[in-house]
Amino acid sequence: MSAVETPSTMAPATLSELMSVWRARDVEEWSHSPGTYRTLAEKILGQGEPLLAYDVVSEALAKWPEDIRLRQLQGLALARSGATERANAILETLRQAGQTDEETLGMLGRTYKDLASRAGAEREKFLRRAAEIYTQAYESSGGYWSGINAATMNLLIGETDRACRIAGKVREQCLKEVEDPGGDSYWEVAALGEAALICRDWAEAEKWYALAAKEGARRFGDLHSSRRNARLILQHWKTDPAKIDKYLHVPPVIVFAGHMIDRPDRAAPRFPQELESAVAKAIRDKIDKLKPGFGFSAAACGSDILFLEAMLDTGAEVSVVLPYNREQFVRDSVELLPDSNWRARFEHVFEHAAHIVTASTQRLELGGISYDFGNEMLLGLADIHARRLEAELIPLAVWDGTSGDGPGGTASVVENWRALGHKPEIVDLARMLDGQGRRGDSYPKPHADNSPRDESVRLADAAPSKQFTSRIVAILFADAVGFSKLAEDEVPRFVQHFLGAIAQLSEQFRTKIIAKNTWGDGLYFVFSDVDLAGRFALELANLVASTKWEEKGLRSGLSLRIALHAGPVYEFDDPITGNRNYSGTHVSRAARIEPITPPGQVYASESFAALAAARRAESFICDYVGQTPMAKGYGTLPTYHVRQSST
């Protein structure tokens, strides 16, 4: 792709190519018109990446806040990322401002359809609202897109005759459209498939969905959207969705882990250099069998890079998650073999990755905790991606079957996957070594890699574990909004009632709160459990919002800004207080999120959202907010809004 290409001049592009356009953008040049942003966001949404599309639209809305199409795309990006309530609010605001075009109403109808999908007793109400809005959009515009959705929603609320009547009209429209060759006809073809399902013509539905699959190849966001509607219809008709799913298939997401290639001074072989070709072939065989569309991996020399190369060769989208900063990671885990080309291969996969995430800015020098954290981030981000597209998540490891590689190693990753109920695919290094006669009684049991990772493990073993160690924790910072306006005589009542109520709530979580502190209006809690940290944060926000503080002798309007983060920290006996304390860059990162959190809300970092997904937290949901500037010039970080789960 040439450096001067923009979204509007590009043919259908891969996500990696679209990412390259976004990273290389000239902000000054793009600031002349919102069209470039609109086109890029639309293409990215088609690829199934609503979080990135939201960031594109947010930058544009800072310049053109009243642009209708940008606000529509913002709502669609939020809806596709799962932030349905926020999307609904944005689109309702547009409708109330007089925007009753097909796009606005259609997207608004989609949010009510999504609300219905996770509602209990109110499901029927949301379905009827979706049917009403889609029907209004169709009657005013005559557009097939709103028409087919109106037909589907009317079917779901029991208006079968009306649904088939609208579906028939849409069919006539779309048949005329697809007769004209050239151009993108995906949505017309998909609408024809949906119309056939509504009228229970299974053979015709299969015909049109097979064509839609060809038209929408690798447009996983669009395929997912079509599949959701098809499944709703088939569920209504109590029919097996398998026949349609095979056409609207979104490929699996693979999360990967594996051994690095042996260093020359390794005492016992595990992944010797001469096995590289065999391991590469075994990985490719697994990929050919599983047919994934997305891969998440670190990028160490050996298994990681072999996996990323194989995925890129198939045209799959890859995301690289580094446990800590790139420069140190390259020294520790890439440039291990003299006169090798691993560094160049690292740079190649790094350049072609759709996403790059750095879990920590620095590596903790104690234990393998940075690697454990990076592996949990890998799993969590892969899980979030798979859930968003309703795709299968498959763990894959290159592993020798032993448990001797220490914290953060492949064995611990596989063990964690299995403990969570996953069934990982394994490339068996031990079998390959046995085939070469490299393993057996004459060889000592394999031990940990001769790498900085294992040097830090040895340091951890040598250190007094009780006095100074490391662990992954969840961190909460909160600040009382309105405290600075309290009169002097209100401060004692604030301590007694406001802080007292929070103290009572914290007692319910005391087994998982491992540290806590206050300073004036500030709160600080450290949790050993991510799920309970999220639950506590939401209950804390509800406590403060629902209490009538004026009845306690305080002014009304008191609220909290609550921020959550998770990451590896140092744990030690504080020489000043004598209490167990926690410190490190991740504590500072948590503190930077609180000032940018809206009053009454709970915001979280990407790390917290990823670990919540990895550990299958069920009591709350994390909705993407966007790339948010942190306080005190700390930089810009992906931020999530934490809300109560509806299940």
mmCIF file with all atom_site columns, C-alpha atoms in Angstrom, residues 25 67 81 105 159 171 189 239-240 257 281 288 310 321 340 374 387 407 429 440 454 459 503-504 529 616 625 635 644:
data_model
loop_
_atom_site.group_PDB
_atom_site.id
_atom_site.type_symbol
_atom_site.label_atom_id
_atom_site.label_alt_id
_atom_site.label_comp_id
_atom_site.label_asym_id
_atom_site.label_entity_id
_atom_site.label_seq_id
_atom_site.pdbx_PDB_ins_code
_atom_site.Cartn_x
_atom_site.Cartn_y
_atom_site.Cartn_z
_atom_site.occupancy
_atom_site.B_iso_or_equiv
_atom_site.pdbx_formal_charge
_atom_site.auth_seq_id
_atom_site.auth_comp_id
_atom_site.auth_asym_id
_atom_site.auth_atom_id
_atom_site.pdbx_PDB_model_num
ATOM 1  C CA . ARG A 1 25  ? -2.521  9.567   9.012  1.00 0.00 ? 25  ARG A CA 1
ATOM 2  C CA . ASP A 1 67  ? -21.707 15.795  11.888 1.00 0.00 ? 67  ASP A CA 1
ATOM 3  C CA . SER A 1 81  ? -18.963 -3.297  20.871 1.00 0.00 ? 81  SER A CA 1
ATOM 4  C CA . LEU A 1 105 ? -33.799 5.141   12.920 1.00 0.00 ? 105 LEU A CA 1
ATOM 5  C CA . GLU A 1 159 ? -47.097 -10.126 13.432 1.00 0.00 ? 159 GLU A CA 1
ATOM 6  C CA . ARG A 1 171 ? -37.367 -9.263  -1.931 1.00 0.00 ? 171 ARG A CA 1
ATOM 7  C CA . VAL A 1 189 ? -28.017 -10.491 -0.981 1.00 0.00 ? 189 VAL A CA 1
ATOM 8  C CA . THR A 1 239 ? -35.288 -24.502 13.451 1.00 0.00 ? 239 THR A CA 1
ATOM 9  C CA . ASP A 1 240 ? -31.657 -25.635 13.683 1.00 0.00 ? 240 ASP A CA 1
ATOM 10 C CA . ALA A 1 257 ? 1.549   -19.789 23.875 1.00 0.00 ? 257 ALA A CA 1
ATOM 11 C CA . LYS A 1 281 ? 4.985   -27.310 9.924  1.00 0.00 ? 281 LYS A CA 1
ATOM 12 C CA . ASP A 1 288 ? -5.042  -25.576 8.436  1.00 0.00 ? 288 ASP A CA 1
ATOM 13 C CA . ALA A 1 310 ? 1.866   -18.871 9.814  1.00 0.00 ? 310 ALA A CA 1
ATOM 14 C CA . VAL A 1 321 ? 0.566   -8.682  23.244 1.00 0.00 ? 321 VAL A CA 1
ATOM 15 C CA . SER A 1 340 ? 20.086  -15.498 13.860 1.00 0.00 ? 340 SER A CA 1
ATOM 16 C CA . GLY A 1 374 ? 1.006   -10.882 29.861 1.00 0.00 ? 374 GLY A CA 1
ATOM 17 C CA . ARG A 1 387 ? -17.335 -12.796 22.405 1.00 0.00 ? 387 ARG A CA 1
ATOM 18 C CA . PRO A 1 407 ? 5.921   -18.974 36.563 1.00 0.00 ? 407 PRO A CA 1
ATOM 19 C CA . LEU A 1 429 ? 7.476   -31.034 21.410 1.00 0.00 ? 429 LEU A CA 1
ATOM 20 C CA . GLY A 1 440 ? 15.043  -40.246 27.236 1.00 0.00 ? 440 GLY A CA 1
ATOM 21 C CA . ASP A 1 454 ? 14.139  -17.675 34.731 1.00 0.00 ? 454 ASP A CA 1
ATOM 22 C CA . LEU A 1 459 ? 15.942  -14.236 42.352 1.00 0.00 ? 459 LEU A CA 1
ATOM 23 C CA . ALA A 1 503 ? -16.480 1.085   55.745 1.00 0.00 ? 503 ALA A CA 1
ATOM 24 C CA . GLN A 1 504 ? -19.589 -0.999  56.411 1.00 0.00 ? 504 GLN A CA 1
ATOM 25 C CA . ASP A 1 529 ? -9.997  -10.972 43.157 1.00 0.00 ? 529 ASP A CA 1
ATOM 26 C CA . ARG A 1 616 ? -14.728 -15.173 33.570 1.00 0.00 ? 616 ARG A CA 1
ATOM 27 C CA . VAL A 1 625 ? -15.296 4.179   26.230 1.00 0.00 ? 625 VAL A CA 1
ATOM 28 C CA . GLY A 1 635 ? -0.719  9.505   28.124 1.00 0.00 ? 635 GLY A CA 1
ATOM 29 C CA . GLN A 1 644 ? -23.954 -4.254  36.221 1.00 0.00 ? 644 GLN A CA 1
#
